[in-house]
Tab-separated table of C-alpha atoms in Angstrom:
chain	number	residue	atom	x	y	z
H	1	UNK	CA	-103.336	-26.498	-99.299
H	2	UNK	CA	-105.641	-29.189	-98.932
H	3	UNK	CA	-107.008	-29.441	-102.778
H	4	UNK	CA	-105.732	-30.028	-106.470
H	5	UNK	CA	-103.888	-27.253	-107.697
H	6	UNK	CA	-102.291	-27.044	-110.938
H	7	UNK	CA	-99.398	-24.830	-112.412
H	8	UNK	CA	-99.534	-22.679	-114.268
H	9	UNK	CA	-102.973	-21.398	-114.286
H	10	UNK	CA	-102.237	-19.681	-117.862
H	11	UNK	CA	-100.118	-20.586	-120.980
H	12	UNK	CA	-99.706	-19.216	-123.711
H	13	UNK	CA	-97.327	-21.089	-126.265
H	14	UNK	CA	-96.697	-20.255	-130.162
H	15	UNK	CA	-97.607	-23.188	-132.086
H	16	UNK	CA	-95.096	-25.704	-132.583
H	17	UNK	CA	-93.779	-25.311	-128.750
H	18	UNK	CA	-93.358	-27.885	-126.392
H	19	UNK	CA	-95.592	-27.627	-122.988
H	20	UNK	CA	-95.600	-29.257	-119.907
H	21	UNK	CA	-98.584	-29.034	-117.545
H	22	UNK	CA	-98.213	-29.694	-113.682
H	23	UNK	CA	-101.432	-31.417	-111.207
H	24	UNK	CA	-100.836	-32.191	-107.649
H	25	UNK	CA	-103.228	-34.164	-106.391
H	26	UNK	CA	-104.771	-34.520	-102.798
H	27	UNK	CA	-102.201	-35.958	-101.072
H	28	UNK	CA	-103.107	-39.911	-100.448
H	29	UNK	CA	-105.968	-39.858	-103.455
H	30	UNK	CA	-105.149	-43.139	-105.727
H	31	UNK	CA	-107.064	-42.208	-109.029
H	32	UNK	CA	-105.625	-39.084	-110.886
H	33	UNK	CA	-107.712	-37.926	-114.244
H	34	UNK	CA	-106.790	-35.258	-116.716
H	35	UNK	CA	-109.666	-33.975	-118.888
H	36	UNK	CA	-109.667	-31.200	-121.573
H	37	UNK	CA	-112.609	-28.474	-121.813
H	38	UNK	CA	-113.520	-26.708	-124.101
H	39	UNK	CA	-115.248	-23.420	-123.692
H	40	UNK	CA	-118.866	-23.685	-122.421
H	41	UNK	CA	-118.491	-27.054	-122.675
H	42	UNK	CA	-118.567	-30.123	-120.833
H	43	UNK	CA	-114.907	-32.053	-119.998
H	44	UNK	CA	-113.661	-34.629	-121.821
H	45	UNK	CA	-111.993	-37.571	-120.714
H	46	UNK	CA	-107.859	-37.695	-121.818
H	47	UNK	CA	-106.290	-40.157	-119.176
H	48	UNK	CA	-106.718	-41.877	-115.969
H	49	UNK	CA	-104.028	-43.374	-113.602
H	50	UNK	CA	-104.192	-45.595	-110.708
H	51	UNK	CA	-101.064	-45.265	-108.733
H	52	UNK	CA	-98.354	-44.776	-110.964
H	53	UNK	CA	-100.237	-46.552	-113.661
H	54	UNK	CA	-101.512	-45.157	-116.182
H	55	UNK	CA	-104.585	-47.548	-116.754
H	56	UNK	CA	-106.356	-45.493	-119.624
H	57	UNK	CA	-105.108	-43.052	-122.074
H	58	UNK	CA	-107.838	-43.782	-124.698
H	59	UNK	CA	-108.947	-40.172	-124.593
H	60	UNK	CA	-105.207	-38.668	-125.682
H	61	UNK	CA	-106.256	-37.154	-129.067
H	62	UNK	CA	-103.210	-37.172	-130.781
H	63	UNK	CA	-99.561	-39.213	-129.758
H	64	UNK	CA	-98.118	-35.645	-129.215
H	65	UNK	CA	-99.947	-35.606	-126.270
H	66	UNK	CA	-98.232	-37.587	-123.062
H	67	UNK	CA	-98.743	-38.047	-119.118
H	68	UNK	CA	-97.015	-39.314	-116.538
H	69	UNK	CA	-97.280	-39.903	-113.281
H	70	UNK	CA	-93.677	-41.534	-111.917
H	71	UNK	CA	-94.422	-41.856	-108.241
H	72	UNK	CA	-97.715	-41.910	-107.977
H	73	UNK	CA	-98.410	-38.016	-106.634
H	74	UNK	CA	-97.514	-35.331	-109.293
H	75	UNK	CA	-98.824	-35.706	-112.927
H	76	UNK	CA	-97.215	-33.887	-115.593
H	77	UNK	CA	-99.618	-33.533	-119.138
H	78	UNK	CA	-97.057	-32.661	-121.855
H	79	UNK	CA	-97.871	-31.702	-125.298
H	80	UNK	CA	-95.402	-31.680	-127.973
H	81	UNK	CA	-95.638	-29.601	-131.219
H	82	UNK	CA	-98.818	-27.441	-130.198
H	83	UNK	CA	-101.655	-26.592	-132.606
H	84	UNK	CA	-104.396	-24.046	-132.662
H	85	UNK	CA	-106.719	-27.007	-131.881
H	86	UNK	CA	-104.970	-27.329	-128.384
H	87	UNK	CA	-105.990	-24.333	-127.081
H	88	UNK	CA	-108.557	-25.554	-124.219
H	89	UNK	CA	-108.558	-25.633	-120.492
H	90	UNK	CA	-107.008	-28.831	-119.216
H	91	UNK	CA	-108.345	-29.734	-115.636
H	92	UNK	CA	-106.730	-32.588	-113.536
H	93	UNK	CA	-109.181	-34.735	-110.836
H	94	UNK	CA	-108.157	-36.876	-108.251
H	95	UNK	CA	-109.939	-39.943	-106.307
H	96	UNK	CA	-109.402	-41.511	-103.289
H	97	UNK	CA	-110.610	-44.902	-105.141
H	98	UNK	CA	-111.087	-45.823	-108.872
H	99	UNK	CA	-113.194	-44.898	-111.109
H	100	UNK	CA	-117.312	-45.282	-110.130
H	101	UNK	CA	-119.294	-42.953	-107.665
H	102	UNK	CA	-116.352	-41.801	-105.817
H	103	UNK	CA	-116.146	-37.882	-105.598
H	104	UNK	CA	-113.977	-36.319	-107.919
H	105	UNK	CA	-111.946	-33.462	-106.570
H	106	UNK	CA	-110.862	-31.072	-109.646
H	107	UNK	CA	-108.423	-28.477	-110.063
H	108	UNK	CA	-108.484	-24.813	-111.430
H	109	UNK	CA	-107.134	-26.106	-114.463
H	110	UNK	CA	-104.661	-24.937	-116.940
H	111	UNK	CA	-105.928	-22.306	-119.211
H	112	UNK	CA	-103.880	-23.211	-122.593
H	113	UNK	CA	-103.619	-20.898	-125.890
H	114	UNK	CA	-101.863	-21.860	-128.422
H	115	UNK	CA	-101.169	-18.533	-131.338
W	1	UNK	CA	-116.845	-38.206	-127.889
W	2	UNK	CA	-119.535	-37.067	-125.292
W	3	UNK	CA	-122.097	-39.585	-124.719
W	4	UNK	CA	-124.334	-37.606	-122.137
W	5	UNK	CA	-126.525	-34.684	-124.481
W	6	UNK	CA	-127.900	-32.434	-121.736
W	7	UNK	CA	-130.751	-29.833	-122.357
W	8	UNK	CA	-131.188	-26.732	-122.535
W	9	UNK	CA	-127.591	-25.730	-123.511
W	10	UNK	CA	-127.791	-22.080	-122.059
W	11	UNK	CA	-131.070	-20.936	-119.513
W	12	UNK	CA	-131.665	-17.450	-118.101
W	13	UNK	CA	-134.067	-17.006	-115.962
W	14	UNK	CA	-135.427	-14.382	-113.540
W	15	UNK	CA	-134.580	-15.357	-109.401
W	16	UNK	CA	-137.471	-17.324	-107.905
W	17	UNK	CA	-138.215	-18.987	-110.785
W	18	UNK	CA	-138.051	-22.705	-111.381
W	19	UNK	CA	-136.019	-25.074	-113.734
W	20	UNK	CA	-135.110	-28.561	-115.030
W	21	UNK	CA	-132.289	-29.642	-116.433
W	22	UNK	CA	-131.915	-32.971	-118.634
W	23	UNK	CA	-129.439	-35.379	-119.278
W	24	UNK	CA	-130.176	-38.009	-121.704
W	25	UNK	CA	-127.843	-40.989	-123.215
W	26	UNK	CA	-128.732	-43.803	-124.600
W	27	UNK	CA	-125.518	-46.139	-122.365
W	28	UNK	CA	-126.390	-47.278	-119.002
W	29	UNK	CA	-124.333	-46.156	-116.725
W	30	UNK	CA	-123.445	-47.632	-113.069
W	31	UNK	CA	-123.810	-44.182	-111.352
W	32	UNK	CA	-123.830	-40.264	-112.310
W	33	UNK	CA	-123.009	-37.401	-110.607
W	34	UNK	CA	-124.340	-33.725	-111.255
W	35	UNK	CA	-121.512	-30.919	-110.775
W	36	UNK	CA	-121.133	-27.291	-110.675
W	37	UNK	CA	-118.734	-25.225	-112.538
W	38	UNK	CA	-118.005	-21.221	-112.219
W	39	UNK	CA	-115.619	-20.047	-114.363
W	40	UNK	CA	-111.669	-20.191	-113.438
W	41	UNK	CA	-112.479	-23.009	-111.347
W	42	UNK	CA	-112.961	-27.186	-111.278
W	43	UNK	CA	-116.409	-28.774	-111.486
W	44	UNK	CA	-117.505	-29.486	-107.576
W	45	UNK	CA	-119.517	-32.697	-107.153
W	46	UNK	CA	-123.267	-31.818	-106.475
W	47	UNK	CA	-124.499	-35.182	-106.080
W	48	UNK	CA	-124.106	-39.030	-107.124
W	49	UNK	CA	-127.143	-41.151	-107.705
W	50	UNK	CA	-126.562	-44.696	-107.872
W	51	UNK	CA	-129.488	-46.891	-108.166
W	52	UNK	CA	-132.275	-46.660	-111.103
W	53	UNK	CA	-135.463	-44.380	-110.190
W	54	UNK	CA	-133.140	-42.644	-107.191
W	55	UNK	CA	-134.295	-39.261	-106.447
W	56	UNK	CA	-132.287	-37.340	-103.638
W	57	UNK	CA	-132.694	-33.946	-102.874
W	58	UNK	CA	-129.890	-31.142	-101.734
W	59	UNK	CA	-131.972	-28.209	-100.540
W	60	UNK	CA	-133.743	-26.930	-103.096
W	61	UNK	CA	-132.013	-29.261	-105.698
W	62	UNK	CA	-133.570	-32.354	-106.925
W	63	UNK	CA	-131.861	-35.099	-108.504
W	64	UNK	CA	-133.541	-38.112	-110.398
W	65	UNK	CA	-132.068	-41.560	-111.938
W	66	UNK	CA	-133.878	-42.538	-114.524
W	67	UNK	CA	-135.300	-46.010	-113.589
W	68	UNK	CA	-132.998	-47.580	-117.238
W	69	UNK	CA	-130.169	-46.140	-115.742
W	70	UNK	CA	-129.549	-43.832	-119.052
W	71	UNK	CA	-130.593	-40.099	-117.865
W	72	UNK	CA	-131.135	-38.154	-115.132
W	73	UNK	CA	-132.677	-34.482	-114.425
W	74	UNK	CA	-132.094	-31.802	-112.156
W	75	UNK	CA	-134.827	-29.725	-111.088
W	76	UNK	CA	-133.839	-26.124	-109.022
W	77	UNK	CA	-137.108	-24.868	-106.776
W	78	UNK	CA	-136.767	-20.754	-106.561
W	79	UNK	CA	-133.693	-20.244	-108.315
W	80	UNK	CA	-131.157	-18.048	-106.884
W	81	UNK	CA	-128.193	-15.986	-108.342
W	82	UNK	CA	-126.159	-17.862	-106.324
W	83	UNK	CA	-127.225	-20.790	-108.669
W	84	UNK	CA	-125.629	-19.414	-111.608
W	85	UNK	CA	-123.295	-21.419	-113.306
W	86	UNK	CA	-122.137	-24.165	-115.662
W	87	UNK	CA	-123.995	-27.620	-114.628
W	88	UNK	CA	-122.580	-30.344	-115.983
W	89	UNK	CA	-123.486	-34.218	-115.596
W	90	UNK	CA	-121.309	-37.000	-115.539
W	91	UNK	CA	-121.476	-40.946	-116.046
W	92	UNK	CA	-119.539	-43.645	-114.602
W	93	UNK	CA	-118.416	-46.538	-117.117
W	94	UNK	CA	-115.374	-47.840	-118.717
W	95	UNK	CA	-114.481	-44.459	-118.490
W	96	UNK	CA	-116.025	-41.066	-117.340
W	97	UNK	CA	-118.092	-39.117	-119.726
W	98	UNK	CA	-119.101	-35.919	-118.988
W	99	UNK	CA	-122.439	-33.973	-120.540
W	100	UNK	CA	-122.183	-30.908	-122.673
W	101	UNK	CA	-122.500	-28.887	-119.879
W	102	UNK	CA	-126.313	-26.363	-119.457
W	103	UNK	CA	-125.235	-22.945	-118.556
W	104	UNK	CA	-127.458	-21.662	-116.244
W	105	UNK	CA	-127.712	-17.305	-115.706
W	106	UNK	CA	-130.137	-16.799	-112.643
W	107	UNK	CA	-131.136	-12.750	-113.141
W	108	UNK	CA	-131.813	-10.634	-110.007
């Protein structure tokens, strides 16, 4: 398909598990984002790569949450050790460019809850 | 931390009415974009206004830049069910901030 898709669309993990979210982007977009939302509410900003470089992870709320992006396409979000306050959809955005008024594409997100 | 407050939170309305939605910070930001949510899916990009006092209109959507660069409204002429959904704005800095989304119900 032509857009960002992301795998799987629900998870449900007992706390304490490990989990490992999957984006793939538009093919040939640069900028990859991953942003966490919370129900009703607006997203909010985890990490940003360029490339394989991860440029920003200033929004990562805790160091048991990691993301890579090794060749530049597919972005994994992993979260080690859930907790209750995980439980949140986690959407993943690509750009063609960086960050400014280029059009972010997003995708269905990952629906995560954490019991 | 969300730096773009937008208002009201939740709106229902009856169809044909009109609305405005607000978003309000007190950062200037280089550009903002208004998107569109419905639920199980990704915001989709409404709009991007770029330059201070901007207004650009999408139908019956209008979009206004404050002239400072630090809010922005959008007003819906004859709302529609279709229109239902979460709006959200979003700013363009060091990073990208998102609003706290207005929820918008458009009743038949």
């Amino acid at each position: 398909g032509a857009g960002v898709s992301q795998s799987p669309r629900y998870k449900v993990a007992k706390r304490g598990q490990d989990v490992a979210l999957r984006c793939d982007p538009i093919s040939g977009h640069v900028s990859l984002f991953w942003y966490q939302q919370a129900l009703g509410q607006g997203p909010e900003f985890l990490t940003y790569f360029q490339n394989e470089a991860q440029l920003d992870k200033s929004g990562l709320p805790s160091d048991r949450f990691f993301a890579e992006r090794p060749e530049g396409s597919v972005s994994t979000l992993k979260i080690q050790r859930t907790q209750q306050e995980d439980s949140a959809v986690y959407l993943c955005a690509s750009s063609l460019v960086g960050l400014g008024f280029y059009e972010q594409y997003f995708g269905p997100g990952t629906r995560l809850t954490v019991t | 931390t969300q730096l773009l407050e937008q208002s009201p939170q939740f709106l229902s309305i009856q169809e044909g009415e009109n609305l405005t939605v607000y978003c309000n910070s007190s950062s200037v930001f280089s550009s903002l974009q208004w998107y569109r949510q419905e639920p199980g899916e990704g915001p989709v990009l409404l709009v991007t206004v770029v330059t201070g006092g901007e207004v650009k209109k999408l139908k019956r959507l209008t979009f206004q830049f404050g002239d400072a660069r630090k809010d922005s409204s959008l007003h819906i002429t004859a709302a529609q069910p279709g229109d239902t959904g979460l709006y959200l704005c979003a700013g363009a800095g060091n990073q990208f901030y998102f609003g706290t989304g207005t929820s918008l119900t458009v009743i038949p």
